[in-house]
mmCIF file of C-alpha atoms and ligand atoms in Angstrom:
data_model
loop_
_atom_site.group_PDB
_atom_site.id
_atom_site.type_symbol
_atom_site.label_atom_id
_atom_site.label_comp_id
_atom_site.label_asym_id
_atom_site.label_seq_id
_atom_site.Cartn_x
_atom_site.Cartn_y
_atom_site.Cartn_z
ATOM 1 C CA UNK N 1031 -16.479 -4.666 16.182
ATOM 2 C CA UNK N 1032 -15.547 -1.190 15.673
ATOM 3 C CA UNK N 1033 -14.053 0.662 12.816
ATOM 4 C CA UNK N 1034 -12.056 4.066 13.357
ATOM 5 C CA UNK N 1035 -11.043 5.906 10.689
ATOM 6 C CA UNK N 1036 -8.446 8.895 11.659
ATOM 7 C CA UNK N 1037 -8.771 11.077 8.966
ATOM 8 C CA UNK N 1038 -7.400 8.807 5.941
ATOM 9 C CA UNK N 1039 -10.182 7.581 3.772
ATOM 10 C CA UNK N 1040 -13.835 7.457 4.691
ATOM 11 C CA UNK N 1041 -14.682 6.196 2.000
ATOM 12 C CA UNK N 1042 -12.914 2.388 2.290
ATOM 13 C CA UNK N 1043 -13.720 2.591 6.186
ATOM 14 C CA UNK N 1044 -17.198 2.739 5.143
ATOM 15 C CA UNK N 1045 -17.046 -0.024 2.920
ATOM 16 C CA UNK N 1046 -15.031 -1.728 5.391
ATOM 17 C CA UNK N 1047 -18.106 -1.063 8.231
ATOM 18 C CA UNK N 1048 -20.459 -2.341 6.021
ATOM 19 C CA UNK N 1049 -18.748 -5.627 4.899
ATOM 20 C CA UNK N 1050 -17.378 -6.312 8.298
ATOM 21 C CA UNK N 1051 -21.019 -5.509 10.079
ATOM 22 C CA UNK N 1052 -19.630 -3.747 11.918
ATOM 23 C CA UNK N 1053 -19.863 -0.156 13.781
ATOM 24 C CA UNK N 1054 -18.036 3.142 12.901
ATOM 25 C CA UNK N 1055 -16.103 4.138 15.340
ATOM 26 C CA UNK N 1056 -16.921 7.446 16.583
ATOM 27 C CA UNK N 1057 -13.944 10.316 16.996
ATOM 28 C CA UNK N 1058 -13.322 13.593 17.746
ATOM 29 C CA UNK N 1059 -9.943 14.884 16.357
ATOM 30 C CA UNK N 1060 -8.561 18.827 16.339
ATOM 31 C CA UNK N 1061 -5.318 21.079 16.527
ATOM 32 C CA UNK N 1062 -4.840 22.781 19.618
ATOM 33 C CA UNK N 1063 -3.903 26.220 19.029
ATOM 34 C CA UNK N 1064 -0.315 25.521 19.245
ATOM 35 C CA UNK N 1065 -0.537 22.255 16.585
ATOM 36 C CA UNK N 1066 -0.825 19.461 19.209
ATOM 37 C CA UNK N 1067 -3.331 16.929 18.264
ATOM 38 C CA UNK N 1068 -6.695 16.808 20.565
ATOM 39 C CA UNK N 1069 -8.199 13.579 20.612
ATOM 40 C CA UNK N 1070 -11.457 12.150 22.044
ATOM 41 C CA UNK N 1071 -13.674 8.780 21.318
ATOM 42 C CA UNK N 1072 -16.895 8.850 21.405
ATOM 43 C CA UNK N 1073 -17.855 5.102 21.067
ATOM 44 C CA UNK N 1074 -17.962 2.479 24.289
ATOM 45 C CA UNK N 1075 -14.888 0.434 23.342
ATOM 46 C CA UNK N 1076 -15.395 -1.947 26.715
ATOM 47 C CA UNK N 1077 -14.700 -4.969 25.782
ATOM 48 C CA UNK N 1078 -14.510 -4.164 21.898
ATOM 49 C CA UNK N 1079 -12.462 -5.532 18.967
ATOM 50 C CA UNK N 1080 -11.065 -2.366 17.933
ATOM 51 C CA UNK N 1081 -9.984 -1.985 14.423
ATOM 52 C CA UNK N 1082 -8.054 1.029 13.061
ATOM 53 C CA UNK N 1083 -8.210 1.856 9.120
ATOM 54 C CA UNK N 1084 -5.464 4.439 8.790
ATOM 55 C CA UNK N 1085 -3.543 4.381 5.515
ATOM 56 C CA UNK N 1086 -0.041 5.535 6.345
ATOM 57 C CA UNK N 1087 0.412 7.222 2.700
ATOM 58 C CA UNK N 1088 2.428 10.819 4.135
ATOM 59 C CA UNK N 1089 2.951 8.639 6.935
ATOM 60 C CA UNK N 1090 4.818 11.757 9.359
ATOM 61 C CA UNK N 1091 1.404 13.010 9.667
ATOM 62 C CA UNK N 1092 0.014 10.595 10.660
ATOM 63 C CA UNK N 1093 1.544 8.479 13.126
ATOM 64 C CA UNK N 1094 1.422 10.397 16.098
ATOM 65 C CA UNK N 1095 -2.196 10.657 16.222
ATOM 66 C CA UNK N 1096 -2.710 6.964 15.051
ATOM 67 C CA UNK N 1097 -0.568 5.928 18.249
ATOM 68 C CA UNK N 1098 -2.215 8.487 20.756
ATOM 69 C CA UNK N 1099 -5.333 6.584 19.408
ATOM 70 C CA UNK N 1100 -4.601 3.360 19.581
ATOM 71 C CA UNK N 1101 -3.230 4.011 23.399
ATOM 72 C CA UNK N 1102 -6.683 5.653 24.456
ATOM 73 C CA UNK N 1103 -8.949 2.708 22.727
ATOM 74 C CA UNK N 1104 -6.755 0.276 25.008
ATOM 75 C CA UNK N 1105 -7.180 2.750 27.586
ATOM 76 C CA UNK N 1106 -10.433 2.973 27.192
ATOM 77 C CA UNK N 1107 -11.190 -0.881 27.568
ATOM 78 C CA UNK N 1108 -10.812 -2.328 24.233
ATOM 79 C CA UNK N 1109 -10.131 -6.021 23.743
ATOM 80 C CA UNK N 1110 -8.446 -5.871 20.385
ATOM 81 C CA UNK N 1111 -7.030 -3.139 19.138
ATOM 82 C CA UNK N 1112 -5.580 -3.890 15.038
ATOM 83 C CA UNK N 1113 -4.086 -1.865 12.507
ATOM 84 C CA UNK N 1114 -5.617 -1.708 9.105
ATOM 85 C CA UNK N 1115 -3.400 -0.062 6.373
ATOM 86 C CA UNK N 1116 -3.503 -0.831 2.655
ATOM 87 C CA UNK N 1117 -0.250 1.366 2.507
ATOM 88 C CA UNK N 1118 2.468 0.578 4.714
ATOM 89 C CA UNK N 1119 5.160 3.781 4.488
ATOM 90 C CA UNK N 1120 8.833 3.393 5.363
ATOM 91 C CA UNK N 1121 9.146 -0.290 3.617
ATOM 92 C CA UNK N 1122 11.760 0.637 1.188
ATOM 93 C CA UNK N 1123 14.324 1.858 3.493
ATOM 94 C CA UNK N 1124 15.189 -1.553 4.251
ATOM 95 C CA UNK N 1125 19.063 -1.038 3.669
ATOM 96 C CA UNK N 1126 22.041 1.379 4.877
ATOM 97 C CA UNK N 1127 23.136 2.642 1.723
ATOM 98 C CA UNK N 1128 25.685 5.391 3.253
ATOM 99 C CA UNK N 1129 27.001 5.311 6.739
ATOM 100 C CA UNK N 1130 24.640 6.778 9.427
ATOM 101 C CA UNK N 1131 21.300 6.512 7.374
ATOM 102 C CA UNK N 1132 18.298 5.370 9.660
ATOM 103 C CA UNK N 1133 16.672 2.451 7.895
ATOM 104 C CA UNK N 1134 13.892 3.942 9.086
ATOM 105 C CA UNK N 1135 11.454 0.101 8.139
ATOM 106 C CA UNK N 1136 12.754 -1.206 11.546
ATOM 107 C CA UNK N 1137 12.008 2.046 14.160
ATOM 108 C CA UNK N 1138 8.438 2.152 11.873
ATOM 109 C CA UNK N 1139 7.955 -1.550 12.520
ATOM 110 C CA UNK N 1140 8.834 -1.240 16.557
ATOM 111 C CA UNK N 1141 6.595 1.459 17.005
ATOM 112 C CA UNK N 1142 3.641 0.006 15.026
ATOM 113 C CA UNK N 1143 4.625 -3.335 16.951
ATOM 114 C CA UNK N 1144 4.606 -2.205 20.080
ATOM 115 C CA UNK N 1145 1.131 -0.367 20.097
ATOM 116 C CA UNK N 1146 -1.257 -2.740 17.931
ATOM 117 C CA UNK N 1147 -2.051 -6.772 17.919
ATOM 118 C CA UNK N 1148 -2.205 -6.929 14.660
ATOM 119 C CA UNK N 1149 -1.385 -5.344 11.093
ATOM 120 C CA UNK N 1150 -3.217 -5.579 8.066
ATOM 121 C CA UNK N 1151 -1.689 -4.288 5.125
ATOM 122 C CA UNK N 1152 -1.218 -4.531 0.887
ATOM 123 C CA UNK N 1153 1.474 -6.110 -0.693
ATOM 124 C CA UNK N 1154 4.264 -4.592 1.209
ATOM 125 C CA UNK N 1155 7.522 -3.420 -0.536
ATOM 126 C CA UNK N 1156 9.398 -6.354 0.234
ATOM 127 C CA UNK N 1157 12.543 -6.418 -1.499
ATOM 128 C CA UNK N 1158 15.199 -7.277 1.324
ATOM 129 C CA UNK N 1159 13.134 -8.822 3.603
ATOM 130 C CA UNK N 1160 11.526 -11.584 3.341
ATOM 131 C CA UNK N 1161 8.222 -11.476 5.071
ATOM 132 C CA UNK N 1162 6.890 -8.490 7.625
ATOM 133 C CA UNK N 1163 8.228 -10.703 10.428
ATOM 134 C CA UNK N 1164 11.483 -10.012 9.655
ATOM 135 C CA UNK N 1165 11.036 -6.620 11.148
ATOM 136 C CA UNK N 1166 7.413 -6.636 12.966
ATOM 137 C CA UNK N 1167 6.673 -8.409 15.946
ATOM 138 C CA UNK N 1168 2.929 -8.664 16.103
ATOM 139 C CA UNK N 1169 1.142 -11.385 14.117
ATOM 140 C CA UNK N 1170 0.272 -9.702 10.366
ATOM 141 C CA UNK N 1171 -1.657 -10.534 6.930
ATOM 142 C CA UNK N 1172 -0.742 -9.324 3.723
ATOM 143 C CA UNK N 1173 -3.010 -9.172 1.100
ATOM 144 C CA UNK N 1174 -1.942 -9.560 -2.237
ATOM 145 C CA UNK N 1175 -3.820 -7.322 -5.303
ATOM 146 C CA UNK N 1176 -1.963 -10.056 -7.862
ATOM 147 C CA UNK N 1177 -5.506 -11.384 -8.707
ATOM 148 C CA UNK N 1178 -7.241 -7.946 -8.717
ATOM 149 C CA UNK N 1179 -5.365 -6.669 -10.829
ATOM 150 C CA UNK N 1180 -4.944 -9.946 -13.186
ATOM 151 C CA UNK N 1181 -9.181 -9.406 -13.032
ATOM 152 C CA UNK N 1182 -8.936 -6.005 -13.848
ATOM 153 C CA UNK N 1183 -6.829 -6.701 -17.061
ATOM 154 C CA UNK N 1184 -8.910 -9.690 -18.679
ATOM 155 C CA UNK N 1185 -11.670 -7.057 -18.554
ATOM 156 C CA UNK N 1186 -9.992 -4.370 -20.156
ATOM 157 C CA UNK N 1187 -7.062 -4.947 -21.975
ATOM 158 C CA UNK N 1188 -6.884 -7.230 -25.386
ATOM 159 C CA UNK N 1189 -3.436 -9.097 -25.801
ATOM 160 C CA UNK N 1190 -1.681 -7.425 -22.750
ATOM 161 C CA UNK N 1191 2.098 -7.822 -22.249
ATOM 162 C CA UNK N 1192 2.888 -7.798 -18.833
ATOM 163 C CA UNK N 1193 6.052 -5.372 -18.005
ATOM 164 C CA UNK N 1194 8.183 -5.573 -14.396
ATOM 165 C CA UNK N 1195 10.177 -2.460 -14.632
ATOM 166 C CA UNK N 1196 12.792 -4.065 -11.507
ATOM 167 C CA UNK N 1197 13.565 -7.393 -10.101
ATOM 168 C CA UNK N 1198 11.731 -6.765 -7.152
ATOM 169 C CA UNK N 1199 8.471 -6.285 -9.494
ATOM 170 C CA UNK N 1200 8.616 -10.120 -10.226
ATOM 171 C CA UNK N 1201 6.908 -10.920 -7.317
ATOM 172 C CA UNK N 1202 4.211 -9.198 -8.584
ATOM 173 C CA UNK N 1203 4.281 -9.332 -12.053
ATOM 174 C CA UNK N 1204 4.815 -12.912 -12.315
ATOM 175 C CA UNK N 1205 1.344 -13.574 -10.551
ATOM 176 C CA UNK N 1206 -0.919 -11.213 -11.969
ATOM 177 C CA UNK N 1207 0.721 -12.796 -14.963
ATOM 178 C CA UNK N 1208 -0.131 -16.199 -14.556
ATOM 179 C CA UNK N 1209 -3.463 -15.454 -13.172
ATOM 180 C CA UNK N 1210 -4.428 -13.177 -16.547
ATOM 181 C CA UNK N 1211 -2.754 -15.633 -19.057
ATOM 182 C CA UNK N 1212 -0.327 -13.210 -20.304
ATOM 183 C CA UNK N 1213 3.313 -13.292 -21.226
ATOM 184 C CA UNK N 1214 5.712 -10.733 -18.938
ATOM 185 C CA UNK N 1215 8.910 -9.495 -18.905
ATOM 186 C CA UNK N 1216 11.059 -8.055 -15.805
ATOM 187 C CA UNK N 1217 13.431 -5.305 -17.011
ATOM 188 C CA UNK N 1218 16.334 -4.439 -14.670
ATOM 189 C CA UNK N 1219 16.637 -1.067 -12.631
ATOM 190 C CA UNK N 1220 19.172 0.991 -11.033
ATOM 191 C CA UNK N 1221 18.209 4.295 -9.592
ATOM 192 C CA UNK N 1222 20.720 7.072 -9.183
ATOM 193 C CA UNK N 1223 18.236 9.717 -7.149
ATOM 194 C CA UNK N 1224 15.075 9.821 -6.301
ATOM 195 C CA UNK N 1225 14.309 11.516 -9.683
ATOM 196 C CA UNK N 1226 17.087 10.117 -11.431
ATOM 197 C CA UNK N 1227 16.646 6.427 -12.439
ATOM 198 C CA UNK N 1228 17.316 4.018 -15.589
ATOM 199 C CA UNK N 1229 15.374 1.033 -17.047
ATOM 200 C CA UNK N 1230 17.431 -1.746 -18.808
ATOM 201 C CA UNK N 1231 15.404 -2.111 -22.529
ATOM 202 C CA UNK N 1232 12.749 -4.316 -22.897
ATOM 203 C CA UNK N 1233 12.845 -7.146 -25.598
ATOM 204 C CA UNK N 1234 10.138 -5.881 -27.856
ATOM 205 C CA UNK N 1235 10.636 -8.219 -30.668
ATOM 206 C CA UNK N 1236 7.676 -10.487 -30.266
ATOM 207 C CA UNK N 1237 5.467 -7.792 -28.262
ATOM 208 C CA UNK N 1238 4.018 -5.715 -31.636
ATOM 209 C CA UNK N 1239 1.032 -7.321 -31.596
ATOM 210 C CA UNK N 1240 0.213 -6.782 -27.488
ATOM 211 C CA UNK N 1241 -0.442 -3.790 -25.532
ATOM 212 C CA UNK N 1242 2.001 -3.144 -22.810
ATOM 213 C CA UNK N 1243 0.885 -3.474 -19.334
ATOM 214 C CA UNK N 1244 3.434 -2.190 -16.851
ATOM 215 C CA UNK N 1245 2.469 -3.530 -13.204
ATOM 216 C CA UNK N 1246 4.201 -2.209 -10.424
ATOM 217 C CA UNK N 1247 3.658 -2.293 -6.417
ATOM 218 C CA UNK N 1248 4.507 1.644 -5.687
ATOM 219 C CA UNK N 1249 4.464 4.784 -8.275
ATOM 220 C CA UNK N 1250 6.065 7.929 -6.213
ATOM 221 C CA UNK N 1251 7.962 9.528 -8.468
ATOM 222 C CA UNK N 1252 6.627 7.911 -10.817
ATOM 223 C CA UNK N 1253 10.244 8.093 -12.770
ATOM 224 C CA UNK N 1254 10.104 4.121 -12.565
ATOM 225 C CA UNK N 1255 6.925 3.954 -15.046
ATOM 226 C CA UNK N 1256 8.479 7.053 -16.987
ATOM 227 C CA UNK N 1257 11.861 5.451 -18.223
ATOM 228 C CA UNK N 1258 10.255 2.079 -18.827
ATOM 229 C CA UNK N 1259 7.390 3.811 -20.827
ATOM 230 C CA UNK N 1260 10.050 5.812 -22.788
ATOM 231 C CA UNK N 1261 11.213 2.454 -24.293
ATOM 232 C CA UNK N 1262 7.962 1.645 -25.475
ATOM 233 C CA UNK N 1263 7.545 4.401 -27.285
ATOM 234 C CA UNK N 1264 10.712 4.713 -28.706
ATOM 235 C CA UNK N 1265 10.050 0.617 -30.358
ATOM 236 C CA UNK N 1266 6.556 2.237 -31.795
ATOM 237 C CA UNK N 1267 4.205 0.192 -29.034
ATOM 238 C CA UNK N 1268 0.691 1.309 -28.438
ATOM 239 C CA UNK N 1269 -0.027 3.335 -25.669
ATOM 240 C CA UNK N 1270 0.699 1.553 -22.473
ATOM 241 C CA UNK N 1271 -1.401 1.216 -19.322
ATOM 242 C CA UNK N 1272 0.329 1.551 -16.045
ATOM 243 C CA UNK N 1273 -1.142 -0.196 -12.405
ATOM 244 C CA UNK N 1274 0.520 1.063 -9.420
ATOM 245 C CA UNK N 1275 -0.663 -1.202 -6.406
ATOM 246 C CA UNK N 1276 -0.109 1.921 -4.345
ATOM 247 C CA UNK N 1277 -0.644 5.192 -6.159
ATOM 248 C CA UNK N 1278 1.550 7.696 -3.913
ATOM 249 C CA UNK N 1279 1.739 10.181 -7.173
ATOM 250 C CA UNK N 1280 4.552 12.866 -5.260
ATOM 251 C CA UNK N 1281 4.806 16.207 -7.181
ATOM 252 C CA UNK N 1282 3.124 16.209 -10.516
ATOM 253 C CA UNK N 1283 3.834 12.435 -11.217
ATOM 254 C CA UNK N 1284 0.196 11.699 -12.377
ATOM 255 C CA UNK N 1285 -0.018 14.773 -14.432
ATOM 256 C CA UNK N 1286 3.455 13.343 -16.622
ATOM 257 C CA UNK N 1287 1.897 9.772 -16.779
ATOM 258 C CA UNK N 1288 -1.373 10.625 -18.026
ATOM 259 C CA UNK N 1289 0.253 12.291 -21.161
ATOM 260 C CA UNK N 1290 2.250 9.624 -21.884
ATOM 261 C CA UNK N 1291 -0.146 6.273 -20.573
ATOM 262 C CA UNK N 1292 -3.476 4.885 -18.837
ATOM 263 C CA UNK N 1293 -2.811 5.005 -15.326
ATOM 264 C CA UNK N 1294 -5.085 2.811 -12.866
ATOM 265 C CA UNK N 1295 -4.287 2.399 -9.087
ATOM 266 C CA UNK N 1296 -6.250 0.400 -7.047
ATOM 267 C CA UNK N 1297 -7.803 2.103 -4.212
ATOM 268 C CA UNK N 1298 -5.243 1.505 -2.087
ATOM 269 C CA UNK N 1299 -4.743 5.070 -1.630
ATOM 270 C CA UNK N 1300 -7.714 7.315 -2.669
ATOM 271 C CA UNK N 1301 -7.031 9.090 -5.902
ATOM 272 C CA UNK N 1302 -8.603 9.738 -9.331
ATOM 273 C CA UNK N 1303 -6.918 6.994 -11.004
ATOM 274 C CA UNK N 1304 -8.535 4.205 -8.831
ATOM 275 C CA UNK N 1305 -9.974 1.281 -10.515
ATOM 276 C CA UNK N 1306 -9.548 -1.607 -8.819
ATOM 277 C CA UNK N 1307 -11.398 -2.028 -5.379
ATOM 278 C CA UNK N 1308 -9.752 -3.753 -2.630
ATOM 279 C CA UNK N 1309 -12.537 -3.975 0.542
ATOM 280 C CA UNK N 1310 -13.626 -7.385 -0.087
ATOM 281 C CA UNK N 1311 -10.000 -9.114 0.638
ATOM 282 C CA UNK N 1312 -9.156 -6.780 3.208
ATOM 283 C CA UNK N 1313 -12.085 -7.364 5.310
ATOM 284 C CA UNK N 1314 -11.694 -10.955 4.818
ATOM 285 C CA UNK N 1315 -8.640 -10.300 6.163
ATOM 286 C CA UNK N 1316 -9.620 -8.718 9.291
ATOM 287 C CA UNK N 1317 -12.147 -11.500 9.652
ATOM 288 C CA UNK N 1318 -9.139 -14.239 9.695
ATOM 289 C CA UNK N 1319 -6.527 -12.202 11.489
ATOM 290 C CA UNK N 1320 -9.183 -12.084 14.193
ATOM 291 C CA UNK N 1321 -10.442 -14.969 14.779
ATOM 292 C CA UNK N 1322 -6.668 -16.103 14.700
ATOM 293 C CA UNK N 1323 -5.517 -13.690 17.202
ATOM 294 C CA UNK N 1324 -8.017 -12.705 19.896
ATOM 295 C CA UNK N 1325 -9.172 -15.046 22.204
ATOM 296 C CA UNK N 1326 -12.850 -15.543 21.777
ATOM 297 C CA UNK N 1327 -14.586 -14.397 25.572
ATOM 298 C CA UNK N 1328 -15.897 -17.412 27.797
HETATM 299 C C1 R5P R 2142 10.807 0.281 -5.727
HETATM 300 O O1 R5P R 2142 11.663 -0.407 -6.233
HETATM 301 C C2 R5P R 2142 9.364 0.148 -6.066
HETATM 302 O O2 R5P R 2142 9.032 -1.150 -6.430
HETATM 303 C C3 R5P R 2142 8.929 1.102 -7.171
HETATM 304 O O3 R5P R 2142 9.498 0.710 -8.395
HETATM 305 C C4 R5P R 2142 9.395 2.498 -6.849
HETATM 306 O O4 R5P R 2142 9.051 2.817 -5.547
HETATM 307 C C5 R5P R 2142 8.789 3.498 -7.794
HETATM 308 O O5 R5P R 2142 9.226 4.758 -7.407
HETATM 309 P P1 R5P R 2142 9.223 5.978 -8.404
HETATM 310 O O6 R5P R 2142 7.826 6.144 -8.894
HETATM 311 O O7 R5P R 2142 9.685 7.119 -7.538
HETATM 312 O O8 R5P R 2142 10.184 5.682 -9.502
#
């Protein structure tokens, strides 16, 4: 097996190399003078199950270069060619709100359909749909950081309560919940802009004696975890801790939640506020989706 890593984060492809015994893949990428992308692999991918760890955080970036890659690897002989991406972008326009909008999930899902066997991914942002086969046609595995994350908390955090900031949270919440022992609430959320939202209140009556633990799959904005924390403070809670799934962090989101909480991501996406690793699932993942997908040789 081979591992390619196009410029997203060396430092989980590594991991994922290692645990997977398998081989980096090796890649030359550059700009052209004129900002095309220049592309070139290195490894003999005859024959090889190709895998492709590209984490589609600032996804526009990106894609083109993760297609033009996954073309030439096929080109180039490959027997398998998957996508590995903890973060999969475009998941939350899964509705058209005003006339004319693209929901952009579905083109996203064709492309990524039509040039991989397989997807890999992180707890998804499924709120209207109800699996990834709703919208992708290649065979995928999602792996869930519910009992991560409940792991994380038993170690750290004495008498959490568990806080869902929006219904779609519950998915979440409710597992890493029942997996750490803890009691949750889901709080209701309607957003008004993408920096304009509001968080129904919490019912704090019983939750004096806990520490609050606000789980949540994606912080952006990070608006969601700012309103809900707001509450908190304003009932005289100790300091919260807030665990993003998928620590995106746009604009100086990270620098307003530190001041105000403990912020922990997993590593998902690479950032300073990663604390919970995810290889060991995701190459078990890769493991299963393969030997479920691609045809051993004769
Ligand atoms: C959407 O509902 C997601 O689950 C998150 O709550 C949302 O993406 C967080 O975004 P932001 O940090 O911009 O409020």
């Amino acid at each position: 097996m081979l591992i390619f890593n196009p410029d997203s984060d060396p430092a989980l492809a590594a991991q994922l190399t290692s645990l997977l015994d398998a081989q980096a893949g090796l890649l030359e990428q550059r700009r052209f003078p004129d900002g095309e992308s220049y592309l070139r692999v290195h490894s003999d991918c005859t024959d090889q199950d190709c895998v492709i760890l590209c984490n589609l955080f600032h996804p526009d970036k990106r894609i083109l270069p993760l297609l033009f890659l996954a073309d030439t690897l096929r080109e180039c002989g490959a027997r398998s060619v998957g996508l590995v991406t903890p973060y999969l972008a475009y998941m939350r326009q899964d509705k058209r709100f005003k006339p004319g909008e693209c929901v952009s999930s579905r083109p996203f899902a064709r492309l990524l359909s039509s040039a991989f066997d397989y997807l890999i991914t992180m707890d998804p942002h499924l709120h209207r749909y109800h699996s990834l086969d709703d919208i992708y046609s290649i065979p995928s595995r999602v792996v869930q950081a519910a009992p991560l994350i409940a792991h994380w908390i038993q170690e750290n955090i004495s008498a959490p309560l568990l806080i869902g900031p929006d219904s779609e949270s519950e998915q979440w919440v409710a597992q890493v919940a029942h997996l750490a022992e803890a009691p949750f609430q889901i709080l209701q959320k309607e957003r008004h802009g993408d920096y304009d939202v509001s968080v129904s209140l919490p019912d704090l009556d019983s939750a004096t004696q806990h520490t609050p633990v606000l789980v949540d799959d994606i912080i952006s904005s990070g608006r969601t975890m700012l309103e809900t924390i707001a509450h908190l403070q304003a009932a005289g809670l100790p300091k919260a801790t807030a665990i993003g799934v998928h620590g995106i962090f746009a604009g100086n989101a990270y620098e307003q939640l530190t001041k105000v909480a403990d912020v922990v991501t997993t590593d998902c996406i690479p950032h300073l506020s990663n604390q919970i690793d995810i290889a060991a699932p995701l190459a078990a993942a890769v493991r299963e989706l393969l030997a479920e997908t691609v045809t051993p040789p004769n």
